[in-house]
Short mmCIF file of C-alpha atoms and ligand atoms in Angstrom, two decimals:
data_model
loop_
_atom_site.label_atom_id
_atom_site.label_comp_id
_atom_site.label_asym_id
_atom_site.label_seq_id
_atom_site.Cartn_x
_atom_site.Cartn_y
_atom_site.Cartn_z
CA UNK A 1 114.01 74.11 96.36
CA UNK A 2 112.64 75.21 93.32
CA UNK A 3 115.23 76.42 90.29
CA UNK A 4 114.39 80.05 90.70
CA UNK A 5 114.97 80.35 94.41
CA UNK A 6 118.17 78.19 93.93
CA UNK A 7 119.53 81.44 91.10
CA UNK A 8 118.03 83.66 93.22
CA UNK A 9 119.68 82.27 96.72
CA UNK A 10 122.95 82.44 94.13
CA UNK A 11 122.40 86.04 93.28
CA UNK A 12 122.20 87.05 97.07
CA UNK A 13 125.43 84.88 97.92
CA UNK A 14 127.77 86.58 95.65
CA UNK A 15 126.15 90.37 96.07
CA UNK A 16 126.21 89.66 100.27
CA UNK A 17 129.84 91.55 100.63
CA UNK A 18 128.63 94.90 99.35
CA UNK A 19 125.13 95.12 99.29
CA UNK A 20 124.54 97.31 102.77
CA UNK A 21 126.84 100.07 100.99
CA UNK A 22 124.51 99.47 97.73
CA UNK A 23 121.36 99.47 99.43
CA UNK A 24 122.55 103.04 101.11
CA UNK A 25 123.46 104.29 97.72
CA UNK A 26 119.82 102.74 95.88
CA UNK A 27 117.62 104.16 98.28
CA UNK A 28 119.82 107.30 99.23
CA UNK A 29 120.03 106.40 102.90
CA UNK A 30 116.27 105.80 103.74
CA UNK A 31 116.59 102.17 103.87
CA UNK A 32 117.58 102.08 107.68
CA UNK A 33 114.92 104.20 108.71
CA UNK A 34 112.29 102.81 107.05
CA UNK A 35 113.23 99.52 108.27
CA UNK A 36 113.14 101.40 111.82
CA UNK A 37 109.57 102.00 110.70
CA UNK A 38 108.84 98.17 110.03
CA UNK A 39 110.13 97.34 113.27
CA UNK A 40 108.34 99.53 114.45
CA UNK A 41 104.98 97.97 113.23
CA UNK A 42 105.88 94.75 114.91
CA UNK A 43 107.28 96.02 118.56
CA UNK A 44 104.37 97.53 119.42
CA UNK A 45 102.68 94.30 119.19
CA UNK A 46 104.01 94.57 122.56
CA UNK A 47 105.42 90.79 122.20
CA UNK A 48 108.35 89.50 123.05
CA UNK A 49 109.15 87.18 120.13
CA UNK A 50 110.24 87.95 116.98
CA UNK A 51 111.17 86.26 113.35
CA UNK A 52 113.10 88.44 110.88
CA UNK A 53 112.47 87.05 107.37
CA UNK A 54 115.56 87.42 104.47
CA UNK A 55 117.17 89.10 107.28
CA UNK A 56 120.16 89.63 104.46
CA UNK A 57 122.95 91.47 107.01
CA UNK A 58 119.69 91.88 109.68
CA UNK A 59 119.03 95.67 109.73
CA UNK A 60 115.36 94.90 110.44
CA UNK A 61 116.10 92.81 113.08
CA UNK A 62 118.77 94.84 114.64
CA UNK A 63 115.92 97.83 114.87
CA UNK A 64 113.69 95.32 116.45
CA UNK A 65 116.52 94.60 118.75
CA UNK A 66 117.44 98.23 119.57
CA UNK A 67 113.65 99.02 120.47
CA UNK A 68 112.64 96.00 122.24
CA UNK A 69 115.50 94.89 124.03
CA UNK A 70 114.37 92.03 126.54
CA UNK A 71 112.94 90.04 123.15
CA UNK A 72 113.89 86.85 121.76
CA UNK A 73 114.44 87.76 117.95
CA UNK A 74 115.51 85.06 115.09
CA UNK A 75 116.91 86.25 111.84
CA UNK A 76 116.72 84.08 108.96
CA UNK A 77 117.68 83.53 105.24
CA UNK A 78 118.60 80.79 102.86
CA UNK A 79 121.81 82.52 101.82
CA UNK A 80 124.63 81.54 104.05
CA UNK A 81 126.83 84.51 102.70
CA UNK A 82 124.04 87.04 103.92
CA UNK A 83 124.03 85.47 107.69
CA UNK A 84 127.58 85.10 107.60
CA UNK A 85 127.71 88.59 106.94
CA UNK A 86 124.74 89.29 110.05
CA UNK A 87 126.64 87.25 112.42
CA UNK A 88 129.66 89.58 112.28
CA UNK A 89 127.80 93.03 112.14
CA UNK A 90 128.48 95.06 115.74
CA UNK A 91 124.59 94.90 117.01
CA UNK A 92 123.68 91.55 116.08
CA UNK A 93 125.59 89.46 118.64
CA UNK A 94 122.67 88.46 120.32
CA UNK A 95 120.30 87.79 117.54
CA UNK A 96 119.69 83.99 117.02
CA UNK A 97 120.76 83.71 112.91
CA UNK A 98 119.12 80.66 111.39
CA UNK A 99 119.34 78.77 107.59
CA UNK A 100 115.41 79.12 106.64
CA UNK A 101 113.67 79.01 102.96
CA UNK A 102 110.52 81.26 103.70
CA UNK A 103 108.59 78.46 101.52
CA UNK A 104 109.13 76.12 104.29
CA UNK A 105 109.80 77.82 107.76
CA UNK A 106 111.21 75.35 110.60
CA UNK A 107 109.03 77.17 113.11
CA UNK A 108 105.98 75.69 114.87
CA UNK A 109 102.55 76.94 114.86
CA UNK A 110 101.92 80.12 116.59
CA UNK A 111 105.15 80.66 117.73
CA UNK A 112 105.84 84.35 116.82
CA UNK A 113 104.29 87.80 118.28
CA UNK A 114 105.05 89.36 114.65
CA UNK A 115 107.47 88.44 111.56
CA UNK A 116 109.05 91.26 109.47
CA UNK A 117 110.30 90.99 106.12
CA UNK A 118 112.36 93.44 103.88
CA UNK A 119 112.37 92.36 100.02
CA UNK A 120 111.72 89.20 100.57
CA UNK A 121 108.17 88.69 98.37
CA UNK A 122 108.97 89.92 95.31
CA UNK A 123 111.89 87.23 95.03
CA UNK A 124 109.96 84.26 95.13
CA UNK A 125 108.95 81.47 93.43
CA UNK A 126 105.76 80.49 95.58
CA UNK A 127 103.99 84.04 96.59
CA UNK A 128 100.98 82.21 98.51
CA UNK A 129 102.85 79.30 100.20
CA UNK A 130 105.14 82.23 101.82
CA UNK A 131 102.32 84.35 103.45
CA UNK A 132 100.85 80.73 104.35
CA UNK A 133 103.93 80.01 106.31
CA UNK A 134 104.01 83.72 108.15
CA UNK A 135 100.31 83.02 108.76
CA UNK A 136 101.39 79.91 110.09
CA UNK A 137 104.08 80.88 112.88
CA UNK A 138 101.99 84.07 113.87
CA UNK A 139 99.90 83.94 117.04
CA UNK A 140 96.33 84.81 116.65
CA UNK A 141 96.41 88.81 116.91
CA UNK A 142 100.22 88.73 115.59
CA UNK A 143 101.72 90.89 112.88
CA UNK A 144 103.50 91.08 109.73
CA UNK A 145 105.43 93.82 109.19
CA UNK A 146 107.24 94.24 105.69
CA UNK A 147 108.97 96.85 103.22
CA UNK A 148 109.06 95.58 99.69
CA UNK A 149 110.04 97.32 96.69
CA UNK A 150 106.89 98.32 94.44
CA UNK A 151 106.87 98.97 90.33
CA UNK A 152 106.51 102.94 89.88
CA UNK A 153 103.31 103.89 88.93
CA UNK A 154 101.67 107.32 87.88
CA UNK A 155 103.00 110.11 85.43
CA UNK A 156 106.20 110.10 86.60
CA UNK A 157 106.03 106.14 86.02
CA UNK A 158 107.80 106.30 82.70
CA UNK A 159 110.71 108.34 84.31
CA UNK A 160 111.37 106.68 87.22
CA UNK A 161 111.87 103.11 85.12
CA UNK A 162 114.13 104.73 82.86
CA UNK A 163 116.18 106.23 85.82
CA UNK A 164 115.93 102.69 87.63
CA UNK A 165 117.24 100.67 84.52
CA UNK A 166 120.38 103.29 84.15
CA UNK A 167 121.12 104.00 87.69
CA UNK A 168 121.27 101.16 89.39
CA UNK A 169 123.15 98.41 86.97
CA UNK A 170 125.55 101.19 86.70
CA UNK A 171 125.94 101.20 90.21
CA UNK A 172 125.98 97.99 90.49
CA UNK A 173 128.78 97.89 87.87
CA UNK A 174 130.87 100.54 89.27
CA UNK A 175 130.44 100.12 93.26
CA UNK A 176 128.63 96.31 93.49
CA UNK A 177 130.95 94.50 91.31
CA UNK A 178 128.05 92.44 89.95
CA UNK A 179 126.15 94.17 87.29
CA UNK A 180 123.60 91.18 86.11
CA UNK A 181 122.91 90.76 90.13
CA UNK A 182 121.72 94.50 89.76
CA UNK A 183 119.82 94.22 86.37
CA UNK A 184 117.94 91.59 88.31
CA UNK A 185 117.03 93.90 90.99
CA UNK A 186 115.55 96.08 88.91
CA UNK A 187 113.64 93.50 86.77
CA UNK A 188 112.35 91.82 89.99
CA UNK A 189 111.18 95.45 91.04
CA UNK A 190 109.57 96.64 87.57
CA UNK A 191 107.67 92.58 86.74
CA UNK A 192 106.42 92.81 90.82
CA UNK A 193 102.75 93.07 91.81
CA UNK A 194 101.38 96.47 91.72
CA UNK A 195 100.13 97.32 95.65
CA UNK A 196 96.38 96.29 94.51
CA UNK A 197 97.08 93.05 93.49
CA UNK A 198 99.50 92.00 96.94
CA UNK A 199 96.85 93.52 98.92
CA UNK A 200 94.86 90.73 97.58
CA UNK A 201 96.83 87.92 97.86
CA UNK A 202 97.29 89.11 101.80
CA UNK A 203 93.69 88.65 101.98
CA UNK A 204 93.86 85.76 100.36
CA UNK A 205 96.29 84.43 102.85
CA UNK A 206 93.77 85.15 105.72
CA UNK A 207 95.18 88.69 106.87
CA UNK A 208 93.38 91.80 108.31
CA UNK A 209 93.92 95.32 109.22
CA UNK A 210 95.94 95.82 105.66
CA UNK A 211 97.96 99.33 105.70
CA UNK A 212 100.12 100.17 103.05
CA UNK A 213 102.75 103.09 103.53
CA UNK A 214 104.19 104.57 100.24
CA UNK A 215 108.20 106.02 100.16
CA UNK A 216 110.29 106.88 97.88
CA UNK A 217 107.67 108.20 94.91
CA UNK A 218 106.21 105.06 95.65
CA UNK A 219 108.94 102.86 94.56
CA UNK A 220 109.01 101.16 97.75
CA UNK A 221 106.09 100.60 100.38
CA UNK A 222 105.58 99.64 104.07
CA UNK A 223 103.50 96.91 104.72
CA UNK A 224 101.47 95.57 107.82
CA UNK A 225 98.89 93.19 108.22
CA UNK A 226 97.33 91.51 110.96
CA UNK A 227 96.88 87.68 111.83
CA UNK A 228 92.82 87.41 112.77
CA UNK A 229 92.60 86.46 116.92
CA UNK A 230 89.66 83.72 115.80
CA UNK A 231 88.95 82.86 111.93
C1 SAM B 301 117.22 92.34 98.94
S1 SAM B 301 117.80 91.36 100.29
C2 SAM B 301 117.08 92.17 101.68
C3 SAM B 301 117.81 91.98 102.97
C4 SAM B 301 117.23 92.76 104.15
N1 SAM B 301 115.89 92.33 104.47
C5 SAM B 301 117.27 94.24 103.89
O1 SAM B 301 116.22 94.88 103.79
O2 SAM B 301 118.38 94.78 103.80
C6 SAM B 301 116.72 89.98 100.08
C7 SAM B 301 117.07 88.81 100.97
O3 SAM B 301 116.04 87.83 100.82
C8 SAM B 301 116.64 86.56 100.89
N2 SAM B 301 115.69 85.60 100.29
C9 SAM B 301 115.20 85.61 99.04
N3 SAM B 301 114.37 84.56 98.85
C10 SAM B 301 114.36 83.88 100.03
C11 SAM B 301 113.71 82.69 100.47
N4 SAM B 301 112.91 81.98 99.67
N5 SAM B 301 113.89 82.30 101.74
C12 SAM B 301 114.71 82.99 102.59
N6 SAM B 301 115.37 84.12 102.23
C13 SAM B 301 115.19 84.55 100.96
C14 SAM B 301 117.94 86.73 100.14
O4 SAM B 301 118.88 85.73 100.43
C15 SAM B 301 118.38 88.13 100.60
O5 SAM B 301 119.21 88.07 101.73
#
């Protein structure tokens, strides 16, 4: 693993305890239901296999779980705190948690109906290998579902960043114990790919059918993209 995913896989261990509560209070609630909304992307592929990416304490997966209930659904991270944390939750008993760097996913080819991801891409080292490997375990027609967090752009741009770099260190100070783990947020959020340039490297990874979904005053967007049946 590459030094950046190994402070980054740090950062998520010691933030895993309180970052649901923090997540609620950053996004002012909407995170659950617009995770709903990813899962809802990828169920009605109609498949009955599922891989949650950076599943953190699995609220994608769970939502998967809750609307397709016969499915076999995997949630996976590299931080051991964050599945610790998922194995525990009431709703996730019987979700299949599994130790997996997205760089390098122990899945075979074709193996998945669709994978979902919630802030996974804009923490990691190796953009391109990562959609290469969702590419990878997707069956031909399959989907990728994904919310990531988006820097603001537009006249309000200026604002937003401001209120971003006060609001949420402080939080993070005050309620997540962990203010540089919070800074980082932020930075990873504000230095990310505007939605122009991920749309390309999606492309570049061999997807279709690109939609992008913007919430929040566009601070955060809902992703899906389709895996072509023939290439
Ligand atoms: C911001 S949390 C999001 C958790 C969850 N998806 C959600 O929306 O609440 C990001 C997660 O991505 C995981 N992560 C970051 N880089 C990863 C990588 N290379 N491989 C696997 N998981 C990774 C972290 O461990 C963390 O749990």
């Amino acid at each position: 693993m590459r030094n950046e995913d190994s402070t980054v896989q740090a950062t998520f261990n010691g933030i895993a305890r309180r970052y649901d509560l923090m997540n609620r209070l950053m996004t002012l609630g909407s995170h659950k239901r617009w995770c709903q909304e990813v899962a809802q992307c990828a169920t009605s592929t109609g498949g009955g296999k599922f891989l949650d990416l950076a599943t953190g304490t699995g609220v994608i997966a769970r939502a998967v779980r809750k609307q397709s209930p016969e499915s076999a659904i995997i949630g996976a991270d590299f931080s051991e705190a964050m599945l610790e944390m998922a194995r525990h939750l009431e709703g996730n008993g019987d979700i299949d948690w599994q130790f997996a760097d997205a760089h390098e996913l122990p899945f075979d080819d074709g193996e998945f109906d669709a994978v979902t991801h919630g802030y996974l891409l804009r923490n990691v080292s190796g953009l391109d290998e990562v959609l290469a490997e969702q590419y990878r375990v997707l069956k031909p027609g399959g989907v990728v579902a994904a919310l990531e967090s988006s820097p603001p752009s537009g006249v309000l741009a200026p604002f937003i960043r401001l209120g971003m770099r006060v609001v949420i260190p402080t939080l993070g100070t005050v309620i997540g114990r962990d203010r540089d783990a919070y800074k980082y947020l932020v930075d990873s959020t504000l230095g990310f790919l505007n939605p122009e340039a991920l749309r390309l490297r999606f492309e570049r990874a061999g997807f279709t059918d690109i939609q992008v979904k913007p919430r929040f005053l566009g601070t955060n967007m809902i992703w899906s993209a389709r895996k072509p049946v023939q290439r």
